[in-house]
Tab-separated table of C-alpha atoms and ligand atoms in Angstrom:
chain	number	residue	atom	x	y	z
A	23	MET	CA	-7.745	-63.997	11.629
A	24	LYS	CA	-10.641	-64.272	14.031
A	25	THR	CA	-10.823	-62.393	17.337
A	26	VAL	CA	-11.366	-64.383	20.530
A	27	SER	CA	-12.294	-62.728	23.815
A	28	VAL	CA	-11.564	-63.928	27.338
A	29	CYS	CA	-12.653	-62.508	30.688
A	30	PHE	CA	-10.898	-63.729	33.867
A	31	VAL	CA	-13.090	-63.707	36.963
A	32	CYS	CA	-12.407	-63.881	40.705
A	33	LEU	CA	-14.256	-62.555	43.754
A	34	GLY	CA	-12.946	-59.011	44.168
A	35	ASN	CA	-11.170	-58.343	40.828
A	36	ILE	CA	-8.241	-56.894	42.775
A	37	CYS	CA	-5.913	-59.902	43.265
A	38	ARG	CA	-6.245	-63.007	41.094
A	39	SER	CA	-8.144	-61.976	37.968
A	40	PRO	CA	-6.193	-58.750	37.310
A	41	THR	CA	-3.010	-60.802	37.737
A	42	ALA	CA	-4.301	-63.312	35.175
A	43	GLU	CA	-5.276	-60.435	32.871
A	44	ALA	CA	-1.780	-58.895	33.038
A	45	VAL	CA	-0.066	-62.269	32.525
A	46	MET	CA	-2.316	-63.146	29.570
A	47	ARG	CA	-1.858	-59.708	27.971
A	48	ARG	CA	1.891	-60.124	27.992
A	49	LEU	CA	1.716	-63.632	26.498
A	50	VAL	CA	-0.671	-62.391	23.816
A	51	ASP	CA	1.550	-59.385	23.037
A	52	GLU	CA	4.657	-61.577	22.864
A	53	ALA	CA	2.826	-63.921	20.470
A	54	GLY	CA	1.924	-60.966	18.215
A	55	LEU	CA	-1.786	-61.651	18.778
A	56	THR	CA	-2.798	-58.383	20.453
A	57	GLU	CA	-5.256	-57.558	17.657
A	58	HIS	CA	-6.845	-61.004	17.816
A	59	LEU	CA	-7.284	-61.809	21.466
A	60	GLU	CA	-9.288	-59.517	23.722
A	61	VAL	CA	-8.445	-59.882	27.430
A	62	ASP	CA	-10.376	-58.462	30.383
A	63	SER	CA	-11.177	-59.288	34.005
A	64	ALA	CA	-14.017	-58.803	36.479
A	65	GLY	CA	-15.178	-59.802	39.958
A	66	THR	CA	-18.338	-61.552	41.076
A	67	GLY	CA	-18.502	-59.159	44.081
A	68	ASP	CA	-19.030	-55.405	44.137
A	69	TRP	CA	-16.861	-54.318	47.093
A	70	HIS	CA	-13.907	-53.028	45.111
A	71	ILE	CA	-15.507	-51.540	41.991
A	72	GLY	CA	-13.287	-48.778	40.571
A	73	GLU	CA	-10.271	-49.699	42.703
A	74	ALA	CA	-6.772	-50.464	41.436
A	75	PRO	CA	-5.448	-53.968	42.154
A	76	ASP	CA	-4.353	-54.821	45.707
A	77	GLU	CA	-0.911	-53.318	46.406
A	78	ARG	CA	0.517	-56.760	47.158
A	79	ALA	CA	-0.648	-58.024	43.758
A	80	GLN	CA	0.820	-54.914	42.091
A	81	ARG	CA	4.138	-55.374	43.907
A	82	ALA	CA	4.458	-59.118	43.234
A	83	GLY	CA	3.451	-58.639	39.593
A	84	GLY	CA	5.801	-55.671	39.224
A	85	GLN	CA	8.730	-57.831	40.295
A	86	ARG	CA	8.014	-60.026	37.278
A	87	GLY	CA	7.524	-57.079	34.942
A	88	TYR	CA	3.716	-56.944	34.924
A	89	ASP	CA	2.116	-53.516	35.313
A	90	LEU	CA	-1.192	-53.934	37.141
A	91	ALA	CA	-1.497	-50.263	38.155
A	92	PRO	CA	-3.762	-49.089	35.285
A	93	LEU	CA	-6.352	-51.844	35.900
A	94	ARG	CA	-9.601	-51.006	37.712
A	95	ALA	CA	-11.978	-53.445	39.349
A	96	ARG	CA	-15.428	-54.002	37.914
A	97	GLN	CA	-18.242	-56.432	38.591
A	98	ILE	CA	-19.215	-59.073	36.050
A	99	ALA	CA	-22.541	-58.321	34.345
A	100	GLU	CA	-25.006	-60.487	32.447
A	101	GLU	CA	-24.004	-58.887	29.141
A	102	ASP	CA	-20.425	-60.149	29.658
A	103	PHE	CA	-21.625	-63.702	29.043
A	104	ARG	CA	-22.666	-62.715	25.518
A	105	ARG	CA	-19.722	-60.388	24.902
A	106	PHE	CA	-16.927	-62.854	25.792
A	107	ASP	CA	-16.142	-66.238	24.246
A	108	LEU	CA	-14.749	-67.585	27.514
A	109	ILE	CA	-15.353	-66.645	31.154
A	110	VAL	CA	-12.399	-68.070	33.094
A	111	ALA	CA	-12.924	-68.424	36.852
A	112	MET	CA	-10.298	-68.868	39.558
A	113	ASP	CA	-12.198	-71.179	41.941
A	114	GLU	CA	-15.401	-73.153	42.376
A	115	ALA	CA	-17.111	-70.392	44.355
A	116	ASN	CA	-16.574	-68.082	41.376
A	117	VAL	CA	-18.094	-70.731	39.092
A	118	VAL	CA	-21.177	-71.076	41.308
A	119	ALA	CA	-21.629	-67.287	41.449
A	120	LEU	CA	-21.200	-67.030	37.670
A	121	GLN	CA	-23.700	-69.822	37.019
A	122	GLY	CA	-26.202	-67.872	39.112
A	123	ILE	CA	-26.214	-64.929	36.716
A	124	CYS	CA	-25.270	-66.600	33.419
A	125	PRO	CA	-27.947	-66.917	30.706
A	126	ALA	CA	-28.587	-70.664	30.169
A	127	ALA	CA	-27.388	-70.542	26.554
A	128	GLU	CA	-23.930	-69.276	27.596
A	129	ARG	CA	-23.165	-71.749	30.414
A	130	ASP	CA	-20.493	-73.612	28.443
A	131	LYS	CA	-18.361	-70.473	28.376
A	132	ILE	CA	-17.616	-70.760	32.110
A	133	ARG	CA	-14.319	-72.585	32.755
A	134	LEU	CA	-11.749	-72.893	35.552
A	135	LEU	CA	-8.345	-71.338	34.789
A	136	MET	CA	-6.471	-74.379	36.088
A	137	GLU	CA	-8.200	-76.602	33.501
A	138	PHE	CA	-5.604	-75.140	31.157
A	139	ALA	CA	-2.728	-76.393	33.354
A	140	PRO	CA	-3.521	-80.117	33.478
A	141	GLN	CA	-0.006	-80.986	34.713
A	142	ALA	CA	-0.353	-78.788	37.802
A	143	GLU	CA	-1.634	-80.378	40.983
A	144	ALA	CA	-3.893	-77.492	42.021
A	145	ARG	CA	-7.320	-77.348	40.394
A	146	VAL	CA	-8.110	-73.813	41.634
A	147	VAL	CA	-6.291	-70.519	42.194
A	148	VAL	CA	-6.691	-69.905	45.923
A	149	ASP	CA	-7.714	-66.440	47.144
A	150	PRO	CA	-4.528	-64.746	48.477
A	151	TYR	CA	-6.363	-61.733	49.994
A	152	PHE	CA	-6.298	-62.810	53.634
A	153	GLY	CA	-2.880	-64.498	53.510
A	154	GLY	CA	0.770	-63.474	53.185
A	155	ASP	CA	2.982	-62.465	50.284
A	156	ALA	CA	3.697	-66.097	49.328
A	157	GLY	CA	0.097	-66.473	48.186
A	158	PHE	CA	0.594	-63.774	45.570
A	159	GLU	CA	3.668	-65.580	44.215
A	160	THR	CA	1.628	-68.776	43.938
A	161	VAL	CA	-1.100	-66.879	42.070
A	162	LEU	CA	1.520	-65.558	39.622
A	163	ASP	CA	3.064	-69.009	39.142
A	164	GLN	CA	-0.350	-70.540	38.458
A	165	CYS	CA	-1.414	-67.728	36.130
A	166	GLU	CA	1.824	-67.984	34.128
A	167	THR	CA	1.413	-71.736	33.649
A	168	ALA	CA	-2.322	-71.775	32.984
A	169	CYS	CA	-2.415	-68.691	30.735
A	170	ALA	CA	0.263	-70.279	28.537
A	171	GLY	CA	-1.989	-73.354	28.341
A	172	LEU	CA	-5.027	-71.209	27.613
A	173	LEU	CA	-3.246	-69.398	24.781
A	174	ALA	CA	-2.152	-72.751	23.311
A	175	ALA	CA	-5.749	-74.015	23.571
A	176	LEU	CA	-7.072	-70.913	21.785
A	177	ARG	CA	-4.553	-70.960	18.931
A	178	PRO	CA	-6.588	-73.297	16.681
A	179	GLN	CA	-9.598	-70.977	17.033
A	180	LEU	CA	-7.457	-67.978	16.144
A	181	MET	CA	-6.350	-69.651	12.930
A	182	VAL	CA	-9.946	-69.994	11.699
A	183	GLU	CA	-11.157	-67.157	9.476
B	21	4NP	P1	-9.603	-61.635	44.524
B	21	4NP	O1	-9.264	-61.471	46.074
B	21	4NP	O2	-10.947	-62.320	44.452
B	21	4NP	O3	-8.498	-62.484	44.021
B	21	4NP	O4	-9.615	-60.249	43.949
B	21	4NP	C1	-10.147	-60.903	47.004
B	21	4NP	C2	-10.232	-59.540	47.135
B	21	4NP	C3	-11.069	-58.994	48.071
B	21	4NP	C4	-11.842	-59.812	48.868
B	21	4NP	C5	-11.771	-61.172	48.728
B	21	4NP	C6	-10.933	-61.714	47.777
B	21	4NP	N1	-12.691	-59.262	49.860
B	21	4NP	O5	-13.296	-60.024	50.624
B	21	4NP	O6	-12.802	-58.028	49.910
């Protein structure tokens, strides 16, 4: 089976994209696809490089059984656009920032996470950093729905040799 690689991207890599990474890892593990689907995350900004996820994201995720504690923030780099098959952004500002550093040949790899949840009303995962705890629950709800859709969308690719 082929290996597919996905990198989730937000602004700081301490709230939304590490949450998406943890949610996707669990779905991939549960599907028995750990050896075939590489999952990572990064931020477009550099403020939080090396930091663990925001405590609110760790707490909200922990309540649903996701362990975000070992994750560390990093900034997306040009080489990531070659390394990953898909670069999955949380909002339009992330997409614009990614397009600014993406080699022209790799542009099609940039997608919005909520594209993979077509039934959901929201088209973006809103930044919860400056809001209350409810925002982190919404992020988790969206990540759970959209990551399931993303895994379903990737399954045909995983079946190819
Ligand atoms: P994230 O949230 O992009 O979901 O990780 C944010 C984290 C930090 C900041 C903004 C958003 N910040 O401005 O430091």
